[in-house]
Amino acid sequence: MNNFDFHNPTRILFGKGRIADLNEQLGADAKVLILYGGGSAERTGVLAQVREALVGRTLIEFGGIEPNPRYATALKAVEMIGQNDVTFLLAVGGGSVIDATKFIAAAAMYDGDPWEILTSRGCVVTEAMPFATVLTLPATGSEMNSGAVITNPEKGAKLPFSSPHCYPVFSILDPETTYTLPARQIANGVVDPFVHIVEQYLTYPSDARVQDGFAETLLRTLIELGPKALQMPEDYNIRANLMWTATLALNGLIGAGVPQDWATHMIGHEITALNGTDHARTLAIVLPALLQDQRGPKRDKLLQYASNVWDIHDGSDDTRIDAAIDATRAFFEQMGIKTRLGDYDVGAAEIERIVTALQDHDMTTLGEHGAIAPSDARRILKAAA
Ligand code: NZQ
Ligand code: ZN
């Protein structure tokens, strides 16, 4: 196991009715800016629950944060903070609203050009405003981590950053808020955490028994409950287990002390930047092809994955690896997510644009060995056609 620091300061308030506990988490003098997305939080009544919990406080609201949140929109919120003496940010929504809030929290305290936050991947962030979240779409893990991804369509860029200053102070996770998710977002909310776990687990052995066992349990939970959530969207325990799995998939715990990959994510971000494909869908396209391509370096872990996650025990090593990759693709398709680039109108010309974008964004040494260059990404994308 590698050396690691593990410190996750985010308080989780989990369960039915927990939005009612919001007020007592905030300082008496906090001047709160509520941030939300395109209207789902209003339609589903979650915003009403938030306003009711905070009744008596002066609240300011900023709506309209897009899926794949945009840089220019975030900067408008930064302006609003300055004009209204806001002291605390409250994100109400999915990963996009939370990611935008993280960037806004950092940009509001940043002296230079905020674009530097993204191009330095967060290294320049030395402070951020305090913020919290009310999660309505379990998928990204953003509610309990310090990362965010911001899109700048003018520059054709979707760039990640992270900073130890960008953990939420607290996050409220009420599984009942997820009942209104359409099937497409339920599926995204299963496949995104699945790939988060794989990116931290399916690399090479580092004798990290707890991290591996934990990762395998989280993967098996998604495989068992993901399809059931599509069939029974208002089953509380299914939604509660999926919500907590998505949080644990990317809160630092299973990634502590182990090698990490993230090539699928970085290639996937370029597909979204190109044509707006949902984040989880880009991962479902890239991952099976990447696992096939990297089956040499990932051999030992692929065999462990076949056995401990998919119960594949028969046949030669190569047969079992093929079966595990096939099972992964079949699971994504079972969730209703297509796994081929052709399903998303991405052809040879678009693949070249993705490869160029990886080069332009300095994504040139991807994967757990830093060995995946843009030319390797081209081969992987062609295999995903
Ligand atoms: O915008 P509104 O109207 O609120 O609707 C949203 C949006 O259209 C809707 N929605 C959210 N909660 C709902 C709901 N609809 C009905 N009922 C509810 N309870 O769902 C749509 C998608 O929301 P979005 O927040 O975009 O989805 P997700 O949570 O999947 O977030 C995706 C973003 O997170 C980034 C992705 O790149 C992408 O930009 N990621 C962030 C990560 C992180 N911070 O750690 C890691 C991930 O790998 C990922 O890159
Ligand atoms: Zn993801």
mmCIF file of N, CA and C in Angstrom, residues 208-297:
data_model
loop_
_atom_site.group_PDB
_atom_site.id
_atom_site.type_symbol
_atom_site.label_atom_id
_atom_site.label_comp_id
_atom_site.label_asym_id
_atom_site.label_seq_id
_atom_site.Cartn_x
_atom_site.Cartn_y
_atom_site.Cartn_z
ATOM 1 N N ALA A 208 -3.755 -3.562 -1.119
ATOM 2 C CA ALA A 208 -4.597 -2.691 -0.296
ATOM 3 C C ALA A 208 -5.916 -3.432 -0.083
ATOM 4 N N ARG A 209 -5.925 -4.283 0.937
ATOM 5 C CA ARG A 209 -7.043 -5.238 1.094
ATOM 6 C C ARG A 209 -8.370 -4.545 1.354
ATOM 7 N N VAL A 210 -8.352 -3.545 2.244
ATOM 8 C CA VAL A 210 -9.608 -2.884 2.608
ATOM 9 C C VAL A 210 -10.152 -2.091 1.418
ATOM 10 N N GLN A 211 -9.254 -1.341 0.752
ATOM 11 C CA GLN A 211 -9.710 -0.534 -0.388
ATOM 12 C C GLN A 211 -10.292 -1.450 -1.484
ATOM 13 N N ASP A 212 -9.608 -2.574 -1.751
ATOM 14 C CA ASP A 212 -10.108 -3.494 -2.784
ATOM 15 C C ASP A 212 -11.449 -4.097 -2.383
ATOM 16 N N GLY A 213 -11.533 -4.564 -1.143
ATOM 17 C CA GLY A 213 -12.770 -5.214 -0.706
ATOM 18 C C GLY A 213 -13.932 -4.232 -0.689
ATOM 19 N N PHE A 214 -13.633 -3.024 -0.256
ATOM 20 C CA PHE A 214 -14.656 -1.973 -0.213
ATOM 21 C C PHE A 214 -15.123 -1.661 -1.646
ATOM 22 N N ALA A 215 -14.154 -1.501 -2.545
ATOM 23 C CA ALA A 215 -14.491 -1.200 -3.952
ATOM 24 C C ALA A 215 -15.353 -2.321 -4.546
ATOM 25 N N GLU A 216 -14.989 -3.566 -4.272
ATOM 26 C CA GLU A 216 -15.748 -4.694 -4.847
ATOM 27 C C GLU A 216 -17.186 -4.707 -4.318
ATOM 28 N N THR A 217 -17.360 -4.406 -3.043
ATOM 29 C CA THR A 217 -18.716 -4.367 -2.475
ATOM 30 C C THR A 217 -19.530 -3.248 -3.108
ATOM 31 N N LEU A 218 -18.907 -2.089 -3.296
ATOM 32 C CA LEU A 218 -19.631 -0.966 -3.920
ATOM 33 C C LEU A 218 -20.031 -1.326 -5.354
ATOM 34 N N LEU A 219 -19.119 -1.975 -6.099
ATOM 35 C CA LEU A 219 -19.443 -2.356 -7.485
ATOM 36 C C LEU A 219 -20.594 -3.364 -7.509
ATOM 37 N N ARG A 220 -20.525 -4.356 -6.623
ATOM 38 C CA ARG A 220 -21.595 -5.370 -6.615
ATOM 39 C C ARG A 220 -22.937 -4.744 -6.226
ATOM 40 N N THR A 221 -22.904 -3.757 -5.347
ATOM 41 C CA THR A 221 -24.143 -3.074 -4.959
ATOM 42 C C THR A 221 -24.770 -2.380 -6.165
ATOM 43 N N LEU A 222 -23.938 -1.691 -6.949
ATOM 44 C CA LEU A 222 -24.454 -1.005 -8.144
ATOM 45 C C LEU A 222 -25.017 -2.008 -9.149
ATOM 46 N N ILE A 223 -24.316 -3.131 -9.321
ATOM 47 C CA ILE A 223 -24.766 -4.139 -10.296
ATOM 48 C C ILE A 223 -26.114 -4.726 -9.864
ATOM 49 N N GLU A 224 -26.272 -4.937 -8.571
ATOM 50 C CA GLU A 224 -27.517 -5.539 -8.084
ATOM 51 C C GLU A 224 -28.674 -4.529 -8.062
ATOM 52 N N LEU A 225 -28.394 -3.331 -7.579
ATOM 53 C CA LEU A 225 -29.494 -2.394 -7.330
ATOM 54 C C LEU A 225 -29.778 -1.438 -8.494
ATOM 55 N N GLY A 226 -28.792 -1.212 -9.369
ATOM 56 C CA GLY A 226 -29.008 -0.271 -10.483
ATOM 57 C C GLY A 226 -30.239 -0.638 -11.308
ATOM 58 N N PRO A 227 -30.309 -1.870 -11.832
ATOM 59 C CA PRO A 227 -31.489 -2.242 -12.631
ATOM 60 C C PRO A 227 -32.771 -2.201 -11.809
ATOM 61 N N LYS A 228 -32.684 -2.511 -10.517
ATOM 62 C CA LYS A 228 -33.892 -2.482 -9.678
ATOM 63 C C LYS A 228 -34.407 -1.051 -9.497
ATOM 64 N N ALA A 229 -33.487 -0.093 -9.445
ATOM 65 C CA ALA A 229 -33.921 1.309 -9.296
ATOM 66 C C ALA A 229 -34.716 1.750 -10.525
ATOM 67 N N LEU A 230 -34.347 1.235 -11.705
ATOM 68 C CA LEU A 230 -35.111 1.573 -12.910
ATOM 69 C C LEU A 230 -36.522 0.994 -12.833
ATOM 70 N N GLN A 231 -36.628 -0.220 -12.255
ATOM 71 C CA GLN A 231 -37.945 -0.879 -12.176
ATOM 72 C C GLN A 231 -38.798 -0.329 -11.032
ATOM 73 N N MET A 232 -38.132 0.005 -9.905
ATOM 74 C CA MET A 232 -38.879 0.429 -8.701
ATOM 75 C C MET A 232 -38.311 1.756 -8.203
ATOM 76 N N PRO A 233 -38.580 2.834 -8.940
ATOM 77 C CA PRO A 233 -37.892 4.102 -8.631
ATOM 78 C C PRO A 233 -38.236 4.672 -7.254
ATOM 79 N N GLU A 234 -39.320 4.225 -6.627
ATOM 80 C CA GLU A 234 -39.659 4.807 -5.325
ATOM 81 C C GLU A 234 -39.433 3.826 -4.185
ATOM 82 N N ASP A 235 -38.532 2.885 -4.384
ATOM 83 C CA ASP A 235 -38.178 1.983 -3.280
ATOM 84 C C ASP A 235 -37.086 2.673 -2.451
ATOM 85 N N TYR A 236 -37.431 3.044 -1.229
ATOM 86 C CA TYR A 236 -36.521 3.865 -0.418
ATOM 87 C C TYR A 236 -35.169 3.201 -0.212
ATOM 88 N N ASN A 237 -35.178 1.930 0.153
ATOM 89 C CA ASN A 237 -33.889 1.311 0.496
ATOM 90 C C ASN A 237 -32.974 1.157 -0.716
ATOM 91 N N ILE A 238 -33.580 0.902 -1.865
ATOM 92 C CA ILE A 238 -32.754 0.849 -3.085
ATOM 93 C C ILE A 238 -32.127 2.220 -3.334
ATOM 94 N N ARG A 239 -32.933 3.272 -3.244
ATOM 95 C CA ARG A 239 -32.402 4.609 -3.520
ATOM 96 C C ARG A 239 -31.387 5.029 -2.455
ATOM 97 N N ALA A 240 -31.637 4.649 -1.212
ATOM 98 C CA ALA A 240 -30.702 5.008 -0.134
ATOM 99 C C ALA A 240 -29.354 4.319 -0.348
ATOM 100 N N ASN A 241 -29.399 3.039 -0.699
ATOM 101 C CA ASN A 241 -28.131 2.320 -0.922
ATOM 102 C C ASN A 241 -27.376 2.874 -2.116
ATOM 103 N N LEU A 242 -28.104 3.213 -3.174
ATOM 104 C CA LEU A 242 -27.414 3.778 -4.346
ATOM 105 C C LEU A 242 -26.823 5.144 -4.018
ATOM 106 N N MET A 243 -27.549 5.938 -3.241
ATOM 107 C CA MET A 243 -27.074 7.287 -2.927
ATOM 108 C C MET A 243 -25.771 7.222 -2.125
ATOM 109 N N TRP A 244 -25.753 6.355 -1.137
ATOM 110 C CA TRP A 244 -24.560 6.272 -0.283
ATOM 111 C C TRP A 244 -23.391 5.638 -1.055
ATOM 112 N N THR A 245 -23.715 4.697 -1.933
ATOM 113 C CA THR A 245 -22.657 4.090 -2.764
ATOM 114 C C THR A 245 -21.989 5.150 -3.633
ATOM 115 N N ALA A 246 -22.804 6.007 -4.244
ATOM 116 C CA ALA A 246 -22.235 7.033 -5.133
ATOM 117 C C ALA A 246 -21.334 7.982 -4.352
ATOM 118 N N THR A 247 -21.716 8.285 -3.120
ATOM 119 C CA THR A 247 -20.870 9.177 -2.305
ATOM 120 C C THR A 247 -19.557 8.493 -1.956
ATOM 121 N N LEU A 248 -19.652 7.248 -1.500
ATOM 122 C CA LEU A 248 -18.436 6.532 -1.074
ATOM 123 C C LEU A 248 -17.511 6.207 -2.242
ATOM 124 N N ALA A 249 -18.073 6.196 -3.446
ATOM 125 C CA ALA A 249 -17.256 5.878 -4.622
ATOM 126 C C ALA A 249 -16.200 6.933 -4.894
ATOM 127 N N LEU A 250 -16.420 8.157 -4.417
ATOM 128 C CA LEU A 250 -15.453 9.206 -4.748
ATOM 129 C C LEU A 250 -15.301 10.215 -3.607
ATOM 130 N N ASN A 251 -15.147 9.696 -2.394
ATOM 131 C CA ASN A 251 -14.899 10.608 -1.268
ATOM 132 C C ASN A 251 -13.493 10.409 -0.700
ATOM 133 N N GLY A 252 -12.643 9.736 -1.444
ATOM 134 C CA GLY A 252 -11.247 9.597 -1.044
ATOM 135 C C GLY A 252 -10.918 8.293 -0.343
ATOM 136 N N LEU A 253 -11.953 7.619 0.160
ATOM 137 C CA LEU A 253 -11.695 6.438 0.986
ATOM 138 C C LEU A 253 -11.091 5.283 0.182
ATOM 139 N N ILE A 254 -11.750 4.890 -0.912
ATOM 140 C CA ILE A 254 -11.230 3.718 -1.652
ATOM 141 C C ILE A 254 -10.008 4.092 -2.487
ATOM 142 N N GLY A 255 -9.767 5.390 -2.662
ATOM 143 C CA GLY A 255 -8.608 5.820 -3.456
ATOM 144 C C GLY A 255 -7.369 6.048 -2.616
ATOM 145 N N ALA A 256 -7.503 5.970 -1.287
ATOM 146 C CA ALA A 256 -6.350 6.237 -0.422
ATOM 147 C C ALA A 256 -5.323 5.114 -0.553
ATOM 148 N N GLY A 257 -4.089 5.489 -0.829
ATOM 149 C CA GLY A 257 -3.004 4.506 -0.820
ATOM 150 C C GLY A 257 -2.970 3.554 -1.995
ATOM 151 N N VAL A 258 -3.759 3.826 -3.041
ATOM 152 C CA VAL A 258 -3.745 2.935 -4.211
ATOM 153 C C VAL A 258 -3.451 3.719 -5.486
ATOM 154 N N PRO A 259 -2.895 3.049 -6.502
ATOM 155 C CA PRO A 259 -2.719 3.731 -7.795
ATOM 156 C C PRO A 259 -4.082 4.067 -8.389
ATOM 157 N N GLN A 260 -4.134 5.165 -9.155
ATOM 158 C CA GLN A 260 -5.418 5.561 -9.761
ATOM 159 C C GLN A 260 -5.241 5.800 -11.252
ATOM 160 N N ASP A 261 -6.303 5.584 -11.985
ATOM 161 C CA ASP A 261 -6.233 5.621 -13.444
ATOM 162 C C ASP A 261 -6.728 6.979 -13.986
ATOM 163 N N TRP A 262 -8.027 7.171 -14.070
ATOM 164 C CA TRP A 262 -8.720 8.397 -14.523
ATOM 165 C C TRP A 262 -8.580 8.699 -16.026
ATOM 166 N N ALA A 263 -7.989 7.796 -16.800
ATOM 167 C CA ALA A 263 -7.902 8.039 -18.255
ATOM 168 C C ALA A 263 -9.295 8.051 -18.887
ATOM 169 N N THR A 264 -10.169 7.134 -18.444
ATOM 170 C CA THR A 264 -11.522 7.093 -19.016
ATOM 171 C C THR A 264 -12.208 8.434 -18.797
ATOM 172 N N HIS A 265 -12.051 9.006 -17.613
ATOM 173 C CA HIS A 265 -12.691 10.296 -17.334
ATOM 174 C C HIS A 265 -12.132 11.419 -18.209
ATOM 175 N N MET A 266 -10.825 11.464 -18.337
ATOM 176 C CA MET A 266 -10.233 12.580 -19.086
ATOM 177 C C MET A 266 -10.597 12.495 -20.574
ATOM 178 N N ILE A 267 -10.641 11.280 -21.109
ATOM 179 C CA ILE A 267 -11.063 11.128 -22.510
ATOM 180 C C ILE A 267 -12.557 11.445 -22.622
ATOM 181 N N GLY A 268 -13.327 10.975 -21.641
ATOM 182 C CA GLY A 268 -14.778 11.221 -21.635
ATOM 183 C C GLY A 268 -15.105 12.706 -21.583
ATOM 184 N N HIS A 269 -14.349 13.468 -20.780
ATOM 185 C CA HIS A 269 -14.617 14.918 -20.706
ATOM 186 C C HIS A 269 -14.486 15.569 -22.083
ATOM 187 N N GLU A 270 -13.550 15.082 -22.890
ATOM 188 C CA GLU A 270 -13.379 15.679 -24.227
ATOM 189 C C GLU A 270 -14.568 15.351 -25.131
ATOM 190 N N ILE A 271 -15.184 14.185 -24.928
ATOM 191 C CA ILE A 271 -16.382 13.862 -25.730
ATOM 192 C C ILE A 271 -17.508 14.818 -25.345
ATOM 193 N N THR A 272 -17.681 15.049 -24.030
ATOM 194 C CA THR A 272 -18.726 15.997 -23.601
ATOM 195 C C THR A 272 -18.431 17.399 -24.132
ATOM 196 N N ALA A 273 -17.168 17.812 -24.076
ATOM 197 C CA ALA A 273 -16.823 19.158 -24.564
ATOM 198 C C ALA A 273 -17.146 19.274 -26.052
ATOM 199 N N LEU A 274 -17.007 18.152 -26.773
ATOM 200 C CA LEU A 274 -17.249 18.164 -28.224
ATOM 201 C C LEU A 274 -18.735 18.265 -28.553
ATOM 202 N N ASN A 275 -19.554 17.432 -27.881
ATOM 203 C CA ASN A 275 -20.958 17.372 -28.334
ATOM 204 C C ASN A 275 -21.990 17.328 -27.208
ATOM 205 N N GLY A 276 -21.554 17.552 -25.963
ATOM 206 C CA GLY A 276 -22.522 17.654 -24.866
ATOM 207 C C GLY A 276 -23.070 16.337 -24.348
ATOM 208 N N THR A 277 -22.523 15.213 -24.792
ATOM 209 C CA THR A 277 -22.995 13.913 -24.290
ATOM 210 C C THR A 277 -22.902 13.874 -22.773
ATOM 211 N N ASP A 278 -23.928 13.295 -22.118
ATOM 212 C CA ASP A 278 -23.914 13.184 -20.652
ATOM 213 C C ASP A 278 -22.610 12.530 -20.192
ATOM 214 N N HIS A 279 -22.083 13.052 -19.088
ATOM 215 C CA HIS A 279 -20.803 12.567 -18.556
ATOM 216 C C HIS A 279 -20.766 11.038 -18.427
ATOM 217 N N ALA A 280 -21.787 10.455 -17.772
ATOM 218 C CA ALA A 280 -21.756 9.002 -17.523
ATOM 219 C C ALA A 280 -21.729 8.222 -18.833
ATOM 220 N N ARG A 281 -22.411 8.756 -19.845
ATOM 221 C CA ARG A 281 -22.472 8.049 -21.121
ATOM 222 C C ARG A 281 -21.104 8.008 -21.802
ATOM 223 N N THR A 282 -20.361 9.091 -21.657
ATOM 224 C CA THR A 282 -19.017 9.088 -22.257
ATOM 225 C C THR A 282 -18.154 8.008 -21.594
ATOM 226 N N LEU A 283 -18.367 7.797 -20.305
ATOM 227 C CA LEU A 283 -17.573 6.790 -19.589
ATOM 228 C C LEU A 283 -17.950 5.383 -20.056
ATOM 229 N N ALA A 284 -19.258 5.185 -20.292
ATOM 230 C CA ALA A 284 -19.724 3.871 -20.737
ATOM 231 C C ALA A 284 -19.189 3.531 -22.126
ATOM 232 N N ILE A 285 -18.887 4.556 -22.901
ATOM 233 C CA ILE A 285 -18.291 4.340 -24.225
ATOM 234 C C ILE A 285 -16.808 3.974 -24.077
ATOM 235 N N VAL A 286 -16.101 4.756 -23.274
ATOM 236 C CA VAL A 286 -14.633 4.636 -23.251
ATOM 237 C C VAL A 286 -14.169 3.422 -22.430
ATOM 238 N N LEU A 287 -14.822 3.183 -21.283
ATOM 239 C CA LEU A 287 -14.257 2.183 -20.362
ATOM 240 C C LEU A 287 -14.082 0.781 -20.962
ATOM 241 N N PRO A 288 -15.124 0.184 -21.599
ATOM 242 C CA PRO A 288 -14.904 -1.178 -22.107
ATOM 243 C C PRO A 288 -13.753 -1.233 -23.120
ATOM 244 N N ALA A 289 -13.665 -0.220 -23.976
ATOM 245 C CA ALA A 289 -12.583 -0.207 -24.971
ATOM 246 C C ALA A 289 -11.227 -0.019 -24.300
ATOM 247 N N LEU A 290 -11.180 0.814 -23.282
ATOM 248 C CA LEU A 290 -9.913 1.058 -22.579
ATOM 249 C C LEU A 290 -9.464 -0.197 -21.839
ATOM 250 N N LEU A 291 -10.402 -0.903 -21.203
ATOM 251 C CA LEU A 291 -10.023 -2.122 -20.482
ATOM 252 C C LEU A 291 -9.466 -3.160 -21.455
ATOM 253 N N GLN A 292 -10.098 -3.276 -22.622
ATOM 254 C CA GLN A 292 -9.580 -4.212 -23.641
ATOM 255 C C GLN A 292 -8.171 -3.812 -24.047
ATOM 256 N N ASP A 293 -7.996 -2.529 -24.316
ATOM 257 C CA ASP A 293 -6.708 -2.020 -24.795
ATOM 258 C C ASP A 293 -5.605 -2.199 -23.747
ATOM 259 N N GLN A 294 -5.972 -2.010 -22.492
ATOM 260 C CA GLN A 294 -4.983 -2.017 -21.402
ATOM 261 C C GLN A 294 -4.984 -3.359 -20.657
ATOM 262 N N ARG A 295 -5.449 -4.397 -21.307
ATOM 263 C CA ARG A 295 -5.582 -5.670 -20.597
ATOM 264 C C ARG A 295 -4.228 -6.231 -20.171
ATOM 265 N N GLY A 296 -3.155 -5.825 -20.842
ATOM 266 C CA GLY A 296 -1.818 -6.274 -20.422
ATOM 267 C C GLY A 296 -1.450 -5.669 -19.072
ATOM 268 N N PRO A 297 -1.295 -4.328 -19.000
ATOM 269 C CA PRO A 297 -0.924 -3.701 -17.730
ATOM 270 C C PRO A 297 -1.935 -3.948 -16.607
#
